[in-house]
Amino acid sequence: MKLILLGPPGAGKGTQAERLVKKHGIVQLSTGDMLRAAVAAGTPIGLQAKEVMDRGDLVSDDIIVKIIEDRTAEPDCANGYILDGFPRTIAQAEALEDMLAKQGTALTAVIELRVDDEILVSRIETRARETGGARADDNVETLRKRMEVYHAQTAPLVSFYEKRGMLRSVDGMKSIDDVAGQIDALLGEAATA
Ligand code: AMP
């Protein structure tokens, strides 16, 4: 099973991914987590990415695509994975398509979590409070920038995957359990399709 969770910052991608990991025995590949680990470890990629991330912009497609190519080649990905925060641009989605075609495989589904912008602001504020500001980009100013970037660069992926007949949308404004139920229902359909 190979899934993409698509949605704006704070839509609940990470929360739903964690649940799917447990349920289906697949791995969560969060490019944001990988970049934060690189920043914490002070690797060359981390040093390059930190400033870009702190201001809410996107790290370059080349860097991100290479990270995903390397990570998906690791043995624990053989059973499948959930892409959380990738792809974020059309160029990344095209690179992913090429990569999967070369590997002779394909995505199972692209799940869009639909959430209104105002709800995202309050969710991110809550996350910032609960995690004691652990993420440098969890503040209202950077969030506004991240939303702008989402609408300009990532939202076009909705129609990209719609055209390919792969998009499945769920209402991300419901409770965590309700959203999980919606995802389970559509994955059941994808499995029997
Ligand atoms: P996230 O944890 O997914 O919200 O990502 C945090 C930050 O990491 C983003 O605001 C970007 O700066 C960077 N990032 C994560 N994933 C990507 C990606 N696929 N492409 C470009 N930048 C990314």
PDB file of N, CA and C and ligand atoms in Angstrom, residues 9 13 30-33 35-36 49 52-54 56-61 64 84-89 92 127 135 137 146, ligand 1:
ATOM      1  N   PRO A   9      -0.890  22.643   6.210  1.00  0.00           N
ATOM      2  CA  PRO A   9      -0.259  22.455   7.511  1.00  0.00           C
ATOM      3  C   PRO A   9      -1.317  22.417   8.607  1.00  0.00           C
ATOM      4  N   LYS A  13      -2.387  15.395   9.007  1.00  0.00           N
ATOM      5  CA  LYS A  13      -1.724  14.350   8.209  1.00  0.00           C
ATOM      6  C   LYS A  13      -0.890  13.433   9.101  1.00  0.00           C
ATOM      7  N   SER A  30       7.671  11.197   6.537  1.00  0.00           N
ATOM      8  CA  SER A  30       7.361  12.617   6.661  1.00  0.00           C
ATOM      9  C   SER A  30       8.612  13.412   6.282  1.00  0.00           C
ATOM     10  N   THR A  31       8.552  14.122   5.160  1.00  0.00           N
ATOM     11  CA  THR A  31       9.726  14.895   4.749  1.00  0.00           C
ATOM     12  C   THR A  31      10.023  15.991   5.780  1.00  0.00           C
ATOM     13  N   GLY A  32       8.973  16.539   6.413  1.00  0.00           N
ATOM     14  CA  GLY A  32       9.189  17.546   7.456  1.00  0.00           C
ATOM     15  C   GLY A  32       9.983  16.955   8.618  1.00  0.00           C
ATOM     16  N   ASP A  33       9.604  15.744   9.084  1.00  0.00           N
ATOM     17  CA  ASP A  33      10.343  15.087  10.182  1.00  0.00           C
ATOM     18  C   ASP A  33      11.788  14.807   9.763  1.00  0.00           C
ATOM     19  N   LEU A  35      13.571  16.378   7.558  1.00  0.00           N
ATOM     20  CA  LEU A  35      14.332  17.643   7.500  1.00  0.00           C
ATOM     21  C   LEU A  35      14.644  18.146   8.908  1.00  0.00           C
ATOM     22  N   ARG A  36      13.664  18.031   9.834  1.00  0.00           N
ATOM     23  CA  ARG A  36      13.918  18.486  11.211  1.00  0.00           C
ATOM     24  C   ARG A  36      15.038  17.663  11.843  1.00  0.00           C
ATOM     25  N   ALA A  49      18.565  23.709   4.924  1.00  0.00           N
ATOM     26  CA  ALA A  49      17.100  23.728   5.016  1.00  0.00           C
ATOM     27  C   ALA A  49      16.576  24.622   6.139  1.00  0.00           C
ATOM     28  N   VAL A  52      15.160  28.172   5.403  1.00  0.00           N
ATOM     29  CA  VAL A  52      14.004  28.069   4.504  1.00  0.00           C
ATOM     30  C   VAL A  52      12.785  27.608   5.299  1.00  0.00           C
ATOM     31  N   MET A  53      12.980  26.597   6.148  1.00  0.00           N
ATOM     32  CA  MET A  53      11.871  26.056   6.943  1.00  0.00           C
ATOM     33  C   MET A  53      11.371  27.089   7.950  1.00  0.00           C
ATOM     34  N   ASP A  54      12.306  27.780   8.599  1.00  0.00           N
ATOM     35  CA  ASP A  54      11.919  28.750   9.625  1.00  0.00           C
ATOM     36  C   ASP A  54      11.066  29.865   9.048  1.00  0.00           C
ATOM     37  N   GLY A  56       9.035  29.399   6.507  1.00  0.00           N
ATOM     38  CA  GLY A  56       7.805  28.806   5.984  1.00  0.00           C
ATOM     39  C   GLY A  56       7.826  28.541   4.491  1.00  0.00           C
ATOM     40  N   ASP A  57       9.006  28.644   3.888  1.00  0.00           N
ATOM     41  CA  ASP A  57       9.130  28.369   2.453  1.00  0.00           C
ATOM     42  C   ASP A  57       9.408  26.885   2.214  1.00  0.00           C
ATOM     43  N   LEU A  58       9.480  26.526   0.944  1.00  0.00           N
ATOM     44  CA  LEU A  58       9.751  25.122   0.614  1.00  0.00           C
ATOM     45  C   LEU A  58      11.226  24.906   0.311  1.00  0.00           C
ATOM     46  N   VAL A  59      11.720  23.784   0.787  1.00  0.00           N
ATOM     47  CA  VAL A  59      13.079  23.340   0.473  1.00  0.00           C
ATOM     48  C   VAL A  59      13.068  22.918  -1.006  1.00  0.00           C
ATOM     49  N   SER A  60      14.227  23.002  -1.663  1.00  0.00           N
ATOM     50  CA  SER A  60      14.235  22.790  -3.124  1.00  0.00           C
ATOM     51  C   SER A  60      13.795  21.373  -3.503  1.00  0.00           C
ATOM     52  N   ASP A  61      13.127  21.312  -4.649  1.00  0.00           N
ATOM     53  CA  ASP A  61      12.607  20.031  -5.126  1.00  0.00           C
ATOM     54  C   ASP A  61      13.714  18.974  -5.238  1.00  0.00           C
ATOM     55  N   ILE A  64      14.564  17.403  -1.888  1.00  0.00           N
ATOM     56  CA  ILE A  64      13.465  16.601  -1.353  1.00  0.00           C
ATOM     57  C   ILE A  64      13.295  15.297  -2.145  1.00  0.00           C
ATOM     58  N   ASP A  84       3.818  11.753   3.869  1.00  0.00           N
ATOM     59  CA  ASP A  84       3.181  12.786   4.688  1.00  0.00           C
ATOM     60  C   ASP A  84       3.987  14.076   4.480  1.00  0.00           C
ATOM     61  N   GLY A  85       3.427  14.991   3.707  1.00  0.00           N
ATOM     62  CA  GLY A  85       4.154  16.247   3.434  1.00  0.00           C
ATOM     63  C   GLY A  85       4.951  16.198   2.142  1.00  0.00           C
ATOM     64  N   PHE A  86       4.784  15.157   1.386  1.00  0.00           N
ATOM     65  CA  PHE A  86       5.415  15.009   0.065  1.00  0.00           C
ATOM     66  C   PHE A  86       4.420  14.285  -0.836  1.00  0.00           C
ATOM     67  N   PRO A  87       4.239  14.670  -2.087  1.00  0.00           N
ATOM     68  CA  PRO A  87       4.842  15.824  -2.756  1.00  0.00           C
ATOM     69  C   PRO A  87       4.151  17.123  -2.362  1.00  0.00           C
ATOM     70  N   ARG A  88       4.866  18.228  -2.533  1.00  0.00           N
ATOM     71  CA  ARG A  88       4.328  19.549  -2.198  1.00  0.00           C
ATOM     72  C   ARG A  88       4.319  20.476  -3.400  1.00  0.00           C
ATOM     73  N   THR A  89       4.846  20.021  -4.519  1.00  0.00           N
ATOM     74  CA  THR A  89       4.832  20.816  -5.757  1.00  0.00           C
ATOM     75  C   THR A  89       4.528  19.859  -6.907  1.00  0.00           C
ATOM     76  N   GLN A  92       7.562  17.871  -7.804  1.00  0.00           N
ATOM     77  CA  GLN A  92       7.789  16.711  -6.920  1.00  0.00           C
ATOM     78  C   GLN A  92       6.845  15.569  -7.290  1.00  0.00           C
ATOM     79  N   ARG A 127      -1.019  23.214  18.851  1.00  0.00           N
ATOM     80  CA  ARG A 127       0.170  22.354  18.754  1.00  0.00           C
ATOM     81  C   ARG A 127       1.378  23.076  19.342  1.00  0.00           C
ATOM     82  N   ARG A 135       8.581  23.205  17.533  1.00  0.00           N
ATOM     83  CA  ARG A 135       8.798  23.471  16.110  1.00  0.00           C
ATOM     84  C   ARG A 135       8.932  24.965  15.872  1.00  0.00           C
ATOM     85  N   ASP A 137       8.664  26.568  13.328  1.00  0.00           N
ATOM     86  CA  ASP A 137       7.734  27.147  12.352  1.00  0.00           C
ATOM     87  C   ASP A 137       6.289  27.135  12.841  1.00  0.00           C
ATOM     88  N   ARG A 146       3.171  29.638   5.431  1.00  0.00           N
ATOM     89  CA  ARG A 146       3.059  28.229   5.017  1.00  0.00           C
ATOM     90  C   ARG A 146       1.729  27.974   4.305  1.00  0.00           C
TER      91      ARG A 146
HETATM   92  P1  AMP B   1       5.910  19.762   7.580  1.00  0.00           P
HETATM   93  O1  AMP B   1       6.374  19.128   8.836  1.00  0.00           O
HETATM   94  O2  AMP B   1       5.463  18.766   6.570  1.00  0.00           O
HETATM   95  O3  AMP B   1       4.890  20.849   7.816  1.00  0.00           O
HETATM   96  O4  AMP B   1       7.185  20.481   6.938  1.00  0.00           O
HETATM   97  C1  AMP B   1       7.887  21.521   7.606  1.00  0.00           C
HETATM   98  C2  AMP B   1       8.723  22.315   6.610  1.00  0.00           C
HETATM   99  O5  AMP B   1       9.675  21.440   5.978  1.00  0.00           O
HETATM  100  C3  AMP B   1       7.944  22.913   5.452  1.00  0.00           C
HETATM  101  O6  AMP B   1       7.370  24.158   5.785  1.00  0.00           O
HETATM  102  C4  AMP B   1       9.049  23.061   4.400  1.00  0.00           C
HETATM  103  O7  AMP B   1       9.911  24.138   4.680  1.00  0.00           O
HETATM  104  C5  AMP B   1       9.840  21.789   4.608  1.00  0.00           C
HETATM  105  N1  AMP B   1       9.303  20.661   3.777  1.00  0.00           N
HETATM  106  C6  AMP B   1       8.725  19.511   4.229  1.00  0.00           C
HETATM  107  N2  AMP B   1       8.356  18.727   3.213  1.00  0.00           N
HETATM  108  C7  AMP B   1       8.712  19.390   2.083  1.00  0.00           C
HETATM  109  C8  AMP B   1       8.566  19.110   0.692  1.00  0.00           C
HETATM  110  N3  AMP B   1       7.981  17.977   0.257  1.00  0.00           N
HETATM  111  N4  AMP B   1       9.043  20.027  -0.182  1.00  0.00           N
HETATM  112  C9  AMP B   1       9.642  21.180   0.239  1.00  0.00           C
HETATM  113  N5  AMP B   1       9.788  21.506   1.523  1.00  0.00           N
HETATM  114  C10 AMP B   1       9.334  20.632   2.448  1.00  0.00           C
END
